[in-house]
Amino acid sequence: MKTVKLLYLATLSLYLLACTEKQENQAQYPAPVVYDYRDEKNQDAYSRYRRANKVDWGYLNSDEIRKTLGKQTIPDGIHGKFYIHKIEARHQRILDTFTSKEEVINYYTSKFSDKPCKENNVQGLVCLESKTVYNYFYLPNINTNLSKRTNFPSFLFACDRGGDFNCSTTKIASPLPYNISVRIHFNHPSYIFPILDYIDQHFYNTLGVYLWQPLPNKQ
């Protein structure tokens, strides 16, 4: 009987200890808050954009870009798709450490097998080529802004060699306080600037703010 009582007390002690630990764990680790862009409490740029636009992507084509920008000089043949992402500030401005075109070339040619492009260069971009892709770098601190309207952040993208280029960018960040980045798939490196202009205007039409333009916002 004494043995049974001891076992009972030991079991009860373990149960109470487990309950105490559970309470402590609950106190130390509160349930995570589930993010939902549809919640009106979330007034960050990404949440407001998703509530207004419903989807986190859009198609690209020459006619829509001409119409949105009011520019008949936009070339034919542009097509692609862009994707909108929610980001944190620590992921922004990944290339701002470079201070010259030569520094970019020296770094990437020493680390990889890339060489300066012999063809398919684009004005305002640093181009390096490997056996399979063309890599393009835009650095605002060393390049003249071709857009005339927009202050783009640093970014890079790669295009397949030959045929339809099949270009893809890294996530192009917006400056603070906007927590948005854009990833783009498109079909020729020379189209990147009108595409970025179009996306910037798309955000203005949707949110009343430009991601990359220091212009007055809509009231």
JSON list of C-alpha atoms in Angstrom, two decimals:
[
{"chain": "A", "resi": 1, "resn": "MET", "atom": "CA", "xyz": [0.00, 0.00, 0.00]},
{"chain": "A", "resi": 2, "resn": "LYS", "atom": "CA", "xyz": [2.85, 2.31, 0.86]},
{"chain": "A", "resi": 3, "resn": "THR", "atom": "CA", "xyz": [4.42, 1.60, -2.54]},
{"chain": "A", "resi": 4, "resn": "VAL", "atom": "CA", "xyz": [1.16, 2.44, -4.31]},
{"chain": "A", "resi": 5, "resn": "LYS", "atom": "CA", "xyz": [0.89, 5.69, -2.37]},
{"chain": "A", "resi": 6, "resn": "LEU", "atom": "CA", "xyz": [4.45, 6.65, -3.31]},
{"chain": "A", "resi": 7, "resn": "LEU", "atom": "CA", "xyz": [3.78, 5.92, -6.96]},
{"chain": "A", "resi": 8, "resn": "TYR", "atom": "CA", "xyz": [0.64, 8.03, -6.76]},
{"chain": "A", "resi": 9, "resn": "LEU", "atom": "CA", "xyz": [2.52, 10.96, -5.23]},
{"chain": "A", "resi": 10, "resn": "ALA", "atom": "CA", "xyz": [5.28, 10.66, -7.82]},
{"chain": "A", "resi": 11, "resn": "THR", "atom": "CA", "xyz": [2.76, 10.62, -10.66]},
{"chain": "A", "resi": 12, "resn": "LEU", "atom": "CA", "xyz": [0.92, 13.61, -9.21]},
{"chain": "A", "resi": 13, "resn": "SER", "atom": "CA", "xyz": [4.19, 15.53, -8.85]},
{"chain": "A", "resi": 14, "resn": "LEU", "atom": "CA", "xyz": [5.09, 14.87, -12.47]},
{"chain": "A", "resi": 15, "resn": "TYR", "atom": "CA", "xyz": [1.62, 15.98, -13.58]},
{"chain": "A", "resi": 16, "resn": "LEU", "atom": "CA", "xyz": [1.84, 19.22, -11.57]},
{"chain": "A", "resi": 17, "resn": "LEU", "atom": "CA", "xyz": [5.34, 19.85, -12.93]},
{"chain": "A", "resi": 18, "resn": "ALA", "atom": "CA", "xyz": [4.11, 19.34, -16.49]},
{"chain": "A", "resi": 19, "resn": "CYS", "atom": "CA", "xyz": [1.22, 21.75, -15.92]},
{"chain": "A", "resi": 20, "resn": "THR", "atom": "CA", "xyz": [3.58, 24.34, -14.46]},
{"chain": "A", "resi": 21, "resn": "GLU", "atom": "CA", "xyz": [5.97, 24.01, -17.40]},
{"chain": "A", "resi": 22, "resn": "LYS", "atom": "CA", "xyz": [3.06, 24.31, -19.82]},
{"chain": "A", "resi": 23, "resn": "GLN", "atom": "CA", "xyz": [1.88, 27.51, -18.12]},
{"chain": "A", "resi": 24, "resn": "GLU", "atom": "CA", "xyz": [5.41, 28.91, -18.15]},
{"chain": "A", "resi": 25, "resn": "ASN", "atom": "CA", "xyz": [5.84, 28.05, -21.82]},
{"chain": "A", "resi": 26, "resn": "GLN", "atom": "CA", "xyz": [2.55, 29.74, -22.64]},
{"chain": "A", "resi": 27, "resn": "ALA", "atom": "CA", "xyz": [3.67, 32.83, -20.76]},
{"chain": "A", "resi": 28, "resn": "GLN", "atom": "CA", "xyz": [7.06, 32.88, -22.44]},
{"chain": "A", "resi": 29, "resn": "TYR", "atom": "CA", "xyz": [5.88, 32.04, -25.93]},
{"chain": "A", "resi": 30, "resn": "PRO", "atom": "CA", "xyz": [2.54, 33.68, -26.72]},
{"chain": "A", "resi": 31, "resn": "ALA", "atom": "CA", "xyz": [0.69, 32.44, -29.76]},
{"chain": "A", "resi": 32, "resn": "PRO", "atom": "CA", "xyz": [2.02, 34.17, -32.90]},
{"chain": "A", "resi": 33, "resn": "VAL", "atom": "CA", "xyz": [-0.19, 36.78, -34.50]},
{"chain": "A", "resi": 34, "resn": "VAL", "atom": "CA", "xyz": [-1.47, 35.53, -37.83]},
{"chain": "A", "resi": 35, "resn": "TYR", "atom": "CA", "xyz": [-0.90, 38.12, -40.55]},
{"chain": "A", "resi": 36, "resn": "ASP", "atom": "CA", "xyz": [-3.81, 38.79, -42.89]},
{"chain": "A", "resi": 37, "resn": "TYR", "atom": "CA", "xyz": [-3.59, 41.64, -45.40]},
{"chain": "A", "resi": 38, "resn": "ARG", "atom": "CA", "xyz": [-7.41, 41.79, -45.43]},
{"chain": "A", "resi": 39, "resn": "ASP", "atom": "CA", "xyz": [-7.42, 43.01, -41.83]},
{"chain": "A", "resi": 40, "resn": "GLU", "atom": "CA", "xyz": [-7.98, 46.80, -41.88]},
{"chain": "A", "resi": 41, "resn": "LYS", "atom": "CA", "xyz": [-5.69, 47.11, -38.87]},
{"chain": "A", "resi": 42, "resn": "ASN", "atom": "CA", "xyz": [-2.78, 46.46, -41.22]},
{"chain": "A", "resi": 43, "resn": "GLN", "atom": "CA", "xyz": [-2.08, 49.82, -42.85]},
{"chain": "A", "resi": 44, "resn": "ASP", "atom": "CA", "xyz": [1.33, 49.01, -44.30]},
{"chain": "A", "resi": 45, "resn": "ALA", "atom": "CA", "xyz": [1.81, 49.57, -48.04]},
{"chain": "A", "resi": 46, "resn": "TYR", "atom": "CA", "xyz": [1.72, 45.88, -48.96]},
{"chain": "A", "resi": 47, "resn": "SER", "atom": "CA", "xyz": [-1.53, 45.23, -47.09]},
{"chain": "A", "resi": 48, "resn": "ARG", "atom": "CA", "xyz": [-3.23, 48.29, -48.56]},
{"chain": "A", "resi": 49, "resn": "TYR", "atom": "CA", "xyz": [-2.06, 47.31, -52.05]},
{"chain": "A", "resi": 50, "resn": "ARG", "atom": "CA", "xyz": [-3.41, 43.76, -51.71]},
{"chain": "A", "resi": 51, "resn": "ARG", "atom": "CA", "xyz": [-6.77, 44.98, -50.44]},
{"chain": "A", "resi": 52, "resn": "ALA", "atom": "CA", "xyz": [-7.03, 47.39, -53.37]},
{"chain": "A", "resi": 53, "resn": "ASN", "atom": "CA", "xyz": [-5.63, 45.18, -56.13]},
{"chain": "A", "resi": 54, "resn": "LYS", "atom": "CA", "xyz": [-6.80, 41.75, -54.85]},
{"chain": "A", "resi": 55, "resn": "VAL", "atom": "CA", "xyz": [-3.91, 39.86, -56.54]},
{"chain": "A", "resi": 56, "resn": "ASP", "atom": "CA", "xyz": [-0.13, 40.07, -56.08]},
{"chain": "A", "resi": 57, "resn": "TRP", "atom": "CA", "xyz": [0.82, 39.92, -59.77]},
{"chain": "A", "resi": 58, "resn": "GLY", "atom": "CA", "xyz": [0.15, 41.61, -63.09]},
{"chain": "A", "resi": 59, "resn": "TYR", "atom": "CA", "xyz": [0.80, 41.11, -66.80]},
{"chain": "A", "resi": 60, "resn": "LEU", "atom": "CA", "xyz": [3.05, 43.30, -68.96]},
{"chain": "A", "resi": 61, "resn": "ASN", "atom": "CA", "xyz": [2.52, 44.24, -72.60]},
{"chain": "A", "resi": 62, "resn": "SER", "atom": "CA", "xyz": [3.37, 47.18, -74.84]},
{"chain": "A", "resi": 63, "resn": "ASP", "atom": "CA", "xyz": [-0.22, 48.40, -75.32]},
{"chain": "A", "resi": 64, "resn": "GLU", "atom": "CA", "xyz": [-0.96, 48.55, -71.60]},
{"chain": "A", "resi": 65, "resn": "ILE", "atom": "CA", "xyz": [2.34, 50.31, -70.88]},
{"chain": "A", "resi": 66, "resn": "ARG", "atom": "CA", "xyz": [1.66, 52.91, -73.60]},
{"chain": "A", "resi": 67, "resn": "LYS", "atom": "CA", "xyz": [-1.84, 53.51, -72.27]},
{"chain": "A", "resi": 68, "resn": "THR", "atom": "CA", "xyz": [-0.76, 53.80, -68.63]},
{"chain": "A", "resi": 69, "resn": "LEU", "atom": "CA", "xyz": [2.26, 56.05, -69.26]},
{"chain": "A", "resi": 70, "resn": "GLY", "atom": "CA", "xyz": [0.74, 58.02, -72.14]},
{"chain": "A", "resi": 71, "resn": "LYS", "atom": "CA", "xyz": [3.86, 57.36, -74.24]},
{"chain": "A", "resi": 72, "resn": "GLN", "atom": "CA", "xyz": [3.48, 56.31, -77.85]},
{"chain": "A", "resi": 73, "resn": "THR", "atom": "CA", "xyz": [7.25, 55.79, -78.08]},
{"chain": "A", "resi": 74, "resn": "ILE", "atom": "CA", "xyz": [7.08, 52.56, -76.04]},
{"chain": "A", "resi": 75, "resn": "PRO", "atom": "CA", "xyz": [8.37, 49.81, -78.37]},
{"chain": "A", "resi": 76, "resn": "ASP", "atom": "CA", "xyz": [6.26, 46.92, -79.60]},
{"chain": "A", "resi": 77, "resn": "GLY", "atom": "CA", "xyz": [6.92, 43.41, -78.37]},
{"chain": "A", "resi": 78, "resn": "ILE", "atom": "CA", "xyz": [7.12, 43.91, -74.60]},
{"chain": "A", "resi": 79, "resn": "HIS", "atom": "CA", "xyz": [5.57, 41.08, -72.65]},
{"chain": "A", "resi": 80, "resn": "GLY", "atom": "CA", "xyz": [6.02, 39.57, -69.21]},
{"chain": "A", "resi": 81, "resn": "LYS", "atom": "CA", "xyz": [4.66, 39.40, -65.69]},
{"chain": "A", "resi": 82, "resn": "PHE", "atom": "CA", "xyz": [5.46, 41.06, -62.36]},
{"chain": "A", "resi": 83, "resn": "TYR", "atom": "CA", "xyz": [4.99, 39.81, -58.80]},
{"chain": "A", "resi": 84, "resn": "ILE", "atom": "CA", "xyz": [4.55, 41.84, -55.60]},
{"chain": "A", "resi": 85, "resn": "HIS", "atom": "CA", "xyz": [6.16, 40.71, -52.34]},
{"chain": "A", "resi": 86, "resn": "LYS", "atom": "CA", "xyz": [6.03, 41.85, -48.72]},
{"chain": "A", "resi": 87, "resn": "ILE", "atom": "CA", "xyz": [9.54, 42.46, -47.39]},
{"chain": "A", "resi": 88, "resn": "GLU", "atom": "CA", "xyz": [11.40, 43.68, -44.33]},
{"chain": "A", "resi": 89, "resn": "ALA", "atom": "CA", "xyz": [13.78, 46.62, -44.32]},
{"chain": "A", "resi": 90, "resn": "ARG", "atom": "CA", "xyz": [16.89, 44.48, -43.87]},
{"chain": "A", "resi": 91, "resn": "HIS", "atom": "CA", "xyz": [16.40, 43.01, -47.36]},
{"chain": "A", "resi": 92, "resn": "GLN", "atom": "CA", "xyz": [16.55, 46.38, -49.14]},
{"chain": "A", "resi": 93, "resn": "ARG", "atom": "CA", "xyz": [19.37, 47.94, -51.18]},
{"chain": "A", "resi": 94, "resn": "ILE", "atom": "CA", "xyz": [21.52, 44.87, -51.75]},
{"chain": "A", "resi": 95, "resn": "LEU", "atom": "CA", "xyz": [23.97, 46.44, -54.23]},
{"chain": "A", "resi": 96, "resn": "ASP", "atom": "CA", "xyz": [24.61, 49.88, -52.76]},
{"chain": "A", "resi": 97, "resn": "THR", "atom": "CA", "xyz": [28.13, 48.97, -51.61]},
{"chain": "A", "resi": 98, "resn": "PHE", "atom": "CA", "xyz": [29.53, 49.31, -55.14]},
{"chain": "A", "resi": 99, "resn": "THR", "atom": "CA", "xyz": [30.85, 52.76, -56.02]},
{"chain": "A", "resi": 100, "resn": "SER", "atom": "CA", "xyz": [31.94, 52.36, -59.65]},
{"chain": "A", "resi": 101, "resn": "LYS", "atom": "CA", "xyz": [31.36, 50.31, -62.79]},
{"chain": "A", "resi": 102, "resn": "GLU", "atom": "CA", "xyz": [34.95, 49.07, -62.56]},
{"chain": "A", "resi": 103, "resn": "GLU", "atom": "CA", "xyz": [34.36, 47.83, -59.01]},
{"chain": "A", "resi": 104, "resn": "VAL", "atom": "CA", "xyz": [31.36, 45.77, -60.16]},
{"chain": "A", "resi": 105, "resn": "ILE", "atom": "CA", "xyz": [33.33, 44.28, -63.06]},
{"chain": "A", "resi": 106, "resn": "ASN", "atom": "CA", "xyz": [36.40, 43.50, -60.95]},
{"chain": "A", "resi": 107, "resn": "TYR", "atom": "CA", "xyz": [34.35, 41.83, -58.22]},
{"chain": "A", "resi": 108, "resn": "TYR", "atom": "CA", "xyz": [32.25, 39.58, -60.44]},
{"chain": "A", "resi": 109, "resn": "THR", "atom": "CA", "xyz": [35.02, 38.66, -62.87]},
{"chain": "A", "resi": 110, "resn": "SER", "atom": "CA", "xyz": [37.25, 37.63, -59.96]},
{"chain": "A", "resi": 111, "resn": "LYS", "atom": "CA", "xyz": [34.56, 35.64, -58.14]},
{"chain": "A", "resi": 112, "resn": "PHE", "atom": "CA", "xyz": [32.92, 34.05, -61.18]},
{"chain": "A", "resi": 113, "resn": "SER", "atom": "CA", "xyz": [33.68, 33.37, -64.83]},
{"chain": "A", "resi": 114, "resn": "ASP", "atom": "CA", "xyz": [31.75, 36.45, -66.00]},
{"chain": "A", "resi": 115, "resn": "LYS", "atom": "CA", "xyz": [33.26, 38.88, -68.49]},
{"chain": "A", "resi": 116, "resn": "PRO", "atom": "CA", "xyz": [32.12, 42.30, -69.75]},
{"chain": "A", "resi": 117, "resn": "CYS", "atom": "CA", "xyz": [29.47, 41.85, -72.45]},
{"chain": "A", "resi": 118, "resn": "LYS", "atom": "CA", "xyz": [30.66, 42.11, -76.05]},
{"chain": "A", "resi": 119, "resn": "GLU", "atom": "CA", "xyz": [27.10, 42.67, -77.28]},
{"chain": "A", "resi": 120, "resn": "ASN", "atom": "CA", "xyz": [23.57, 43.25, -75.97]},
{"chain": "A", "resi": 121, "resn": "ASN", "atom": "CA", "xyz": [24.75, 46.07, -73.72]},
{"chain": "A", "resi": 122, "resn": "VAL", "atom": "CA", "xyz": [22.02, 48.40, -72.44]},
{"chain": "A", "resi": 123, "resn": "GLN", "atom": "CA", "xyz": [22.69, 52.07, -71.74]},
{"chain": "A", "resi": 124, "resn": "GLY", "atom": "CA", "xyz": [22.64, 52.76, -68.00]},
{"chain": "A", "resi": 125, "resn": "LEU", "atom": "CA", "xyz": [23.34, 49.13, -67.04]},
{"chain": "A", "resi": 126, "resn": "VAL", "atom": "CA", "xyz": [26.55, 47.24, -66.29]},
{"chain": "A", "resi": 127, "resn": "CYS", "atom": "CA", "xyz": [26.51, 44.03, -68.35]},
{"chain": "A", "resi": 128, "resn": "LEU", "atom": "CA", "xyz": [28.53, 40.89, -67.63]},
{"chain": "A", "resi": 129, "resn": "GLU", "atom": "CA", "xyz": [28.18, 37.63, -69.54]},
{"chain": "A", "resi": 130, "resn": "SER", "atom": "CA", "xyz": [28.81, 33.98, -68.80]},
{"chain": "A", "resi": 131, "resn": "LYS", "atom": "CA", "xyz": [28.38, 30.99, -71.09]},
{"chain": "A", "resi": 132, "resn": "THR", "atom": "CA", "xyz": [24.66, 30.77, -70.31]},
{"chain": "A", "resi": 133, "resn": "VAL", "atom": "CA", "xyz": [23.36, 34.20, -69.26]},
{"chain": "A", "resi": 134, "resn": "TYR", "atom": "CA", "xyz": [23.78, 37.97, -69.45]},
{"chain": "A", "resi": 135, "resn": "ASN", "atom": "CA", "xyz": [23.82, 39.62, -66.02]},
{"chain": "A", "resi": 136, "resn": "TYR", "atom": "CA", "xyz": [22.73, 43.26, -65.80]},
{"chain": "A", "resi": 137, "resn": "PHE", "atom": "CA", "xyz": [23.34, 45.60, -62.86]},
{"chain": "A", "resi": 138, "resn": "TYR", "atom": "CA", "xyz": [21.73, 48.97, -62.20]},
{"chain": "A", "resi": 139, "resn": "LEU", "atom": "CA", "xyz": [23.48, 51.13, -59.61]},
{"chain": "A", "resi": 140, "resn": "PRO", "atom": "CA", "xyz": [21.90, 54.56, -59.04]},
{"chain": "A", "resi": 141, "resn": "ASN", "atom": "CA", "xyz": [25.05, 56.00, -57.48]},
{"chain": "A", "resi": 142, "resn": "ILE", "atom": "CA", "xyz": [27.06, 55.45, -60.69]},
{"chain": "A", "resi": 143, "resn": "ASN", "atom": "CA", "xyz": [24.49, 55.42, -63.52]},
{"chain": "A", "resi": 144, "resn": "THR", "atom": "CA", "xyz": [22.52, 58.22, -65.13]},
{"chain": "A", "resi": 145, "resn": "ASN", "atom": "CA", "xyz": [18.82, 57.64, -64.53]},
{"chain": "A", "resi": 146, "resn": "LEU", "atom": "CA", "xyz": [17.36, 57.02, -67.98]},
{"chain": "A", "resi": 147, "resn": "SER", "atom": "CA", "xyz": [13.77, 57.20, -66.83]},
{"chain": "A", "resi": 148, "resn": "LYS", "atom": "CA", "xyz": [13.84, 60.97, -66.16]},
{"chain": "A", "resi": 149, "resn": "ARG", "atom": "CA", "xyz": [10.93, 60.36, -63.80]},
{"chain": "A", "resi": 150, "resn": "THR", "atom": "CA", "xyz": [11.97, 57.71, -61.34]},
{"chain": "A", "resi": 151, "resn": "ASN", "atom": "CA", "xyz": [14.72, 57.11, -58.77]},
{"chain": "A", "resi": 152, "resn": "PHE", "atom": "CA", "xyz": [15.16, 53.37, -59.06]},
{"chain": "A", "resi": 153, "resn": "PRO", "atom": "CA", "xyz": [17.04, 51.51, -56.31]},
{"chain": "A", "resi": 154, "resn": "SER", "atom": "CA", "xyz": [19.95, 49.24, -57.14]},
{"chain": "A", "resi": 155, "resn": "PHE", "atom": "CA", "xyz": [18.94, 45.94, -58.70]},
{"chain": "A", "resi": 156, "resn": "LEU", "atom": "CA", "xyz": [20.18, 43.16, -60.95]},
{"chain": "A", "resi": 157, "resn": "PHE", "atom": "CA", "xyz": [18.64, 40.76, -63.43]},
{"chain": "A", "resi": 158, "resn": "ALA", "atom": "CA", "xyz": [19.72, 37.92, -65.68]},
{"chain": "A", "resi": 159, "resn": "CYS", "atom": "CA", "xyz": [18.70, 37.03, -69.25]},
{"chain": "A", "resi": 160, "resn": "ASP", "atom": "CA", "xyz": [19.19, 33.77, -71.11]},
{"chain": "A", "resi": 161, "resn": "ARG", "atom": "CA", "xyz": [21.56, 33.91, -74.05]},
{"chain": "A", "resi": 162, "resn": "GLY", "atom": "CA", "xyz": [20.11, 33.58, -77.54]},
{"chain": "A", "resi": 163, "resn": "GLY", "atom": "CA", "xyz": [16.57, 33.68, -78.88]},
{"chain": "A", "resi": 164, "resn": "ASP", "atom": "CA", "xyz": [13.95, 35.08, -76.55]},
{"chain": "A", "resi": 165, "resn": "PHE", "atom": "CA", "xyz": [16.04, 36.45, -73.68]},
{"chain": "A", "resi": 166, "resn": "ASN", "atom": "CA", "xyz": [13.75, 35.30, -70.81]},
{"chain": "A", "resi": 167, "resn": "CYS", "atom": "CA", "xyz": [14.91, 37.88, -68.27]},
{"chain": "A", "resi": 168, "resn": "SER", "atom": "CA", "xyz": [14.24, 37.70, -64.53]},
{"chain": "A", "resi": 169, "resn": "THR", "atom": "CA", "xyz": [15.06, 40.29, -61.88]},
{"chain": "A", "resi": 170, "resn": "THR", "atom": "CA", "xyz": [15.91, 39.86, -58.26]},
{"chain": "A", "resi": 171, "resn": "LYS", "atom": "CA", "xyz": [13.40, 41.44, -55.89]},
{"chain": "A", "resi": 172, "resn": "ILE", "atom": "CA", "xyz": [13.57, 45.19, -56.52]},
{"chain": "A", "resi": 173, "resn": "ALA", "atom": "CA", "xyz": [12.91, 46.93, -53.21]},
{"chain": "A", "resi": 174, "resn": "SER", "atom": "CA", "xyz": [10.99, 50.11, -52.53]},
{"chain": "A", "resi": 175, "resn": "PRO", "atom": "CA", "xyz": [12.47, 52.65, -50.11]},
{"chain": "A", "resi": 176, "resn": "LEU", "atom": "CA", "xyz": [11.21, 52.97, -46.56]},
{"chain": "A", "resi": 177, "resn": "PRO", "atom": "CA", "xyz": [8.50, 53.26, -45.33]},
{"chain": "A", "resi": 178, "resn": "TYR", "atom": "CA", "xyz": [7.04, 51.03, -48.08]},
{"chain": "A", "resi": 179, "resn": "ASN", "atom": "CA", "xyz": [7.43, 47.30, -47.34]},
{"chain": "A", "resi": 180, "resn": "ILE", "atom": "CA", "xyz": [7.08, 46.18, -50.95]},
{"chain": "A", "resi": 181, "resn": "SER", "atom": "CA", "xyz": [9.42, 44.59, -53.47]},
{"chain": "A", "resi": 182, "resn": "VAL", "atom": "CA", "xyz": [8.80, 43.69, -57.10]},
{"chain": "A", "resi": 183, "resn": "ARG", "atom": "CA", "xyz": [10.07, 40.71, -59.09]},
{"chain": "A", "resi": 184, "resn": "ILE", "atom": "CA", "xyz": [9.76, 40.84, -62.88]},
{"chain": "A", "resi": 185, "resn": "HIS", "atom": "CA", "xyz": [9.91, 38.32, -65.73]},
{"chain": "A", "resi": 186, "resn": "PHE", "atom": "CA", "xyz": [10.20, 39.89, -69.18]},
{"chain": "A", "resi": 187, "resn": "ASN", "atom": "CA", "xyz": [11.56, 39.27, -72.66]},
{"chain": "A", "resi": 188, "resn": "HIS", "atom": "CA", "xyz": [14.38, 41.75, -73.42]},
{"chain": "A", "resi": 189, "resn": "PRO", "atom": "CA", "xyz": [16.90, 43.66, -71.26]},
{"chain": "A", "resi": 190, "resn": "SER", "atom": "CA", "xyz": [16.29, 46.97, -73.04]},
{"chain": "A", "resi": 191, "resn": "TYR", "atom": "CA", "xyz": [12.67, 46.96, -71.83]},
{"chain": "A", "resi": 192, "resn": "ILE", "atom": "CA", "xyz": [13.51, 47.19, -68.14]},
{"chain": "A", "resi": 193, "resn": "PHE", "atom": "CA", "xyz": [13.16, 50.97, -67.72]},
{"chain": "A", "resi": 194, "resn": "PRO", "atom": "CA", "xyz": [9.74, 51.41, -69.37]},
{"chain": "A", "resi": 195, "resn": "ILE", "atom": "CA", "xyz": [8.56, 48.36, -67.42]},
{"chain": "A", "resi": 196, "resn": "LEU", "atom": "CA", "xyz": [9.70, 49.90, -64.12]},
{"chain": "A", "resi": 197, "resn": "ASP", "atom": "CA", "xyz": [8.05, 53.20, -65.07]},
{"chain": "A", "resi": 198, "resn": "TYR", "atom": "CA", "xyz": [4.83, 51.32, -65.76]},
{"chain": "A", "resi": 199, "resn": "ILE", "atom": "CA", "xyz": [4.93, 49.42, -62.45]},
{"chain": "A", "resi": 200, "resn": "ASP", "atom": "CA", "xyz": [5.59, 52.65, -60.55]},
{"chain": "A", "resi": 201, "resn": "GLN", "atom": "CA", "xyz": [2.61, 54.32, -62.23]},
{"chain": "A", "resi": 202, "resn": "HIS", "atom": "CA", "xyz": [0.51, 51.22, -61.51]},
{"chain": "A", "resi": 203, "resn": "PHE", "atom": "CA", "xyz": [1.24, 51.66, -57.80]},
{"chain": "A", "resi": 204, "resn": "TYR", "atom": "CA", "xyz": [0.34, 55.34, -57.98]},
{"chain": "A", "resi": 205, "resn": "ASN", "atom": "CA", "xyz": [-2.96, 54.51, -59.66]},
{"chain": "A", "resi": 206, "resn": "THR", "atom": "CA", "xyz": [-3.66, 51.85, -57.02]},
{"chain": "A", "resi": 207, "resn": "LEU", "atom": "CA", "xyz": [-2.37, 53.40, -53.77]},
{"chain": "A", "resi": 208, "resn": "GLY", "atom": "CA", "xyz": [-1.83, 57.06, -54.54]},
{"chain": "A", "resi": 209, "resn": "VAL", "atom": "CA", "xyz": [1.91, 56.72, -53.88]},
{"chain": "A", "resi": 210, "resn": "TYR", "atom": "CA", "xyz": [4.92, 56.19, -56.12]},
{"chain": "A", "resi": 211, "resn": "LEU", "atom": "CA", "xyz": [7.32, 53.52, -54.99]},
{"chain": "A", "resi": 212, "resn": "TRP", "atom": "CA", "xyz": [10.35, 55.06, -56.65]},
{"chain": "A", "resi": 213, "resn": "GLN", "atom": "CA", "xyz": [9.43, 58.69, -57.34]},
{"chain": "A", "resi": 214, "resn": "PRO", "atom": "CA", "xyz": [9.92, 61.60, -54.94]},
{"chain": "A", "resi": 215, "resn": "LEU", "atom": "CA", "xyz": [6.75, 63.30, -56.22]},
{"chain": "A", "resi": 216, "resn": "PRO", "atom": "CA", "xyz": [3.70, 64.57, -54.28]},
{"chain": "A", "resi": 217, "resn": "ASN", "atom": "CA", "xyz": [1.17, 61.85, -53.48]},
{"chain": "A", "resi": 218, "resn": "LYS", "atom": "CA", "xyz": [-2.54, 62.04, -54.22]},
{"chain": "A", "resi": 219, "resn": "GLN", "atom": "CA", "xyz": [-4.62, 63.66, -51.48]}
]
